Short mmCIF file of C-alpha atoms in Angstrom, two decimals:
data_model
loop_
_atom_site.label_atom_id
_atom_site.label_comp_id
_atom_site.label_asym_id
_atom_site.label_seq_id
_atom_site.Cartn_x
_atom_site.Cartn_y
_atom_site.Cartn_z
CA MET D 29 1.67 9.86 -27.74
CA MET D 30 0.06 12.08 -25.19
CA PHE D 31 -3.65 12.71 -25.06
CA ASN D 32 -6.73 12.50 -22.93
CA ILE D 33 -9.59 10.20 -23.88
CA SER D 34 -12.26 9.55 -21.34
CA HIS D 35 -15.43 7.63 -20.58
CA GLN D 36 -16.54 10.84 -18.90
CA HIS D 37 -18.41 12.14 -21.95
CA GLY D 38 -19.69 8.90 -23.45
CA THR D 39 -17.87 6.62 -25.83
CA TYR D 40 -14.40 7.18 -27.13
CA ASP D 41 -14.37 4.75 -30.06
CA ALA D 42 -13.22 7.36 -32.57
CA ILE D 43 -9.75 7.36 -30.98
CA ALA D 44 -9.83 4.10 -29.01
CA THR D 45 -10.30 1.85 -32.03
CA PRO D 46 -7.28 3.21 -33.96
CA VAL D 47 -5.13 3.07 -30.80
CA ARG D 48 -6.13 -0.53 -30.11
CA GLU D 49 -5.48 -1.51 -33.74
CA ALA D 50 -2.09 0.23 -33.74
CA VAL D 51 -0.99 -1.71 -30.66
CA ARG D 52 -2.14 -4.95 -32.31
CA ARG D 53 0.10 -4.09 -35.31
CA GLY D 54 3.06 -3.70 -32.97
CA VAL D 55 3.11 0.10 -32.80
CA THR D 56 4.51 1.45 -29.53
CA VAL D 57 1.94 3.74 -27.93
CA ARG D 58 2.92 5.74 -24.86
CA ILE D 59 0.57 8.08 -23.05
CA ILE D 60 1.25 10.59 -20.30
CA HIS D 61 -1.91 11.58 -18.46
CA ASP D 62 -2.42 14.09 -15.68
CA ALA D 63 -2.43 12.21 -12.35
CA ARG D 64 -4.92 14.53 -10.68
CA THR D 65 -7.73 13.61 -13.06
CA LEU D 66 -7.83 10.04 -11.73
CA LYS D 67 -9.75 11.30 -8.73
CA ASP D 68 -11.25 14.48 -10.18
CA ILE D 69 -12.86 13.24 -13.41
CA GLU D 70 -15.14 10.23 -13.51
CA GLY D 71 -14.24 7.78 -16.25
CA VAL D 72 -10.51 8.46 -16.50
CA ARG D 73 -9.44 5.40 -14.49
CA PRO D 74 -11.51 2.92 -16.56
CA THR D 75 -10.22 4.47 -19.78
CA LEU D 76 -6.60 4.16 -18.69
CA ARG D 77 -7.27 0.63 -17.44
CA ASP D 78 -8.67 -0.28 -20.88
CA MET D 79 -5.61 1.14 -22.61
CA LYS D 80 -3.25 -0.75 -20.29
CA GLN D 81 -5.12 -3.96 -21.13
CA TRP D 82 -4.62 -3.26 -24.84
CA GLY D 83 -0.87 -2.90 -24.30
CA VAL D 84 -0.55 0.88 -24.16
CA ASP D 85 2.20 2.09 -21.83
CA VAL D 86 0.51 4.67 -19.58
CA ARG D 87 2.20 6.98 -17.09
CA LEU D 88 0.75 9.61 -14.81
CA ALA D 89 2.21 13.11 -14.55
CA ASP D 90 2.32 15.21 -11.41
CA ILE D 91 2.91 18.69 -12.81
CA ALA D 92 4.12 20.07 -9.45
CA ALA D 93 6.83 17.40 -9.29
CA LEU D 94 7.89 18.32 -12.83
CA GLY D 95 8.80 21.76 -11.50
CA LYS D 96 5.69 23.58 -12.60
CA ASN D 97 2.94 25.42 -10.76
CA ALA D 98 1.35 23.07 -8.22
CA ALA D 99 -2.11 24.32 -9.27
CA GLY D 100 -1.45 23.54 -12.93
CA GLN D 101 -2.14 20.34 -14.80
CA TYR D 102 -0.60 18.26 -17.54
CA HIS D 103 -2.92 19.70 -20.16
CA ALA D 104 -1.17 19.11 -23.49
CA LYS D 105 -3.11 17.31 -26.19
CA ALA D 106 -0.61 16.17 -28.74
CA LEU D 107 0.24 13.22 -30.92
CA GLN D 108 3.58 12.52 -32.59
CA VAL D 109 3.73 9.90 -35.33
CA ASP D 110 6.75 8.33 -36.99
CA GLY D 111 9.06 11.23 -36.14
CA GLU D 112 7.43 13.31 -38.84
CA PHE D 113 3.88 14.30 -37.92
CA LEU D 114 2.80 16.30 -34.90
CA MET D 115 -0.79 17.09 -33.95
CA VAL D 116 -1.41 19.64 -31.22
CA GLY D 117 -4.68 21.17 -30.18
CA SER D 118 -7.21 22.10 -27.54
CA ASN D 119 -9.27 18.96 -27.90
CA ASN D 120 -9.76 16.17 -25.43
CA TRP D 121 -10.16 13.18 -27.73
CA THR D 122 -13.67 12.22 -26.77
CA GLU D 123 -16.84 11.87 -28.79
CA ALA D 124 -18.22 15.00 -27.10
CA ALA D 125 -15.17 17.05 -28.03
CA SER D 126 -15.36 15.77 -31.59
CA HIS D 127 -19.07 16.40 -32.12
CA GLU D 128 -20.24 19.04 -29.66
CA ASN D 129 -17.37 21.40 -28.84
CA ARG D 130 -15.57 23.99 -30.90
CA GLU D 131 -12.04 22.63 -30.82
CA ALA D 132 -8.92 23.51 -32.76
CA ALA D 133 -5.99 21.32 -33.72
CA LEU D 134 -3.11 21.54 -36.14
CA LEU D 135 -1.51 18.66 -37.99
CA ILE D 136 2.07 19.62 -38.76
CA ARG D 137 4.45 17.71 -41.00
CA SER D 138 7.87 18.66 -39.68
CA ARG D 139 10.65 16.38 -38.53
CA PRO D 140 12.33 19.18 -36.50
CA LEU D 141 9.11 20.03 -34.62
CA ALA D 142 8.28 16.35 -34.10
CA ALA D 143 11.80 15.84 -32.73
CA GLN D 144 11.42 18.82 -30.37
CA PHE D 145 8.11 17.44 -29.10
CA ARG D 146 9.56 13.93 -28.73
CA SER D 147 12.47 15.34 -26.72
CA ARG D 148 10.12 17.09 -24.27
CA PHE D 149 7.85 14.04 -24.08
CA ASN D 150 10.81 11.72 -23.40
CA ALA D 151 12.12 14.07 -20.71
CA ASP D 152 8.74 14.05 -18.99
CA TRP D 153 8.40 10.27 -19.51
CA SER D 154 11.73 9.71 -17.78
CA ALA D 155 11.21 12.18 -14.92
CA PHE D 156 11.78 10.18 -11.75
CA ASP D 157 9.61 12.21 -9.39
CA GLY D 158 7.09 13.71 -11.77
CA VAL D 159 5.89 10.78 -13.85
CA ARG D 160 5.01 7.32 -12.59
CA PRO D 161 3.49 4.20 -14.17
CA PHE D 162 -0.29 3.86 -14.06
CA VAL D 163 -1.28 0.96 -11.82
CA GLN D 164 -4.82 -0.29 -12.20
#
């Protein structure tokens, strides 16, 4: 799972509650978050700290170390579920994005596309230099 939820724009219960409940049921939840936002966006660190406390495995991505433009960011908002469903979109998963912004997202039911996404996610997850564990 890769997405951005943040205290920055108020509460994030719409996504936080299902994530917390999934972890309690034994679902493995992994999140890659852009490392730069820890210092640039207020609220990111407490959100990631909350998720770590719930049992979510969180890693931080340094896009430059992943071989991309140093000015870029890890900006993907996507969710892959059970190897079959893939959601990709423009939305940060915050209350503000859900209720105030004009966002777009697609929910796709496709094992081949979910597998392609999972492959890219796993490659980024395993990148030695570009992705590191989040430490509170």
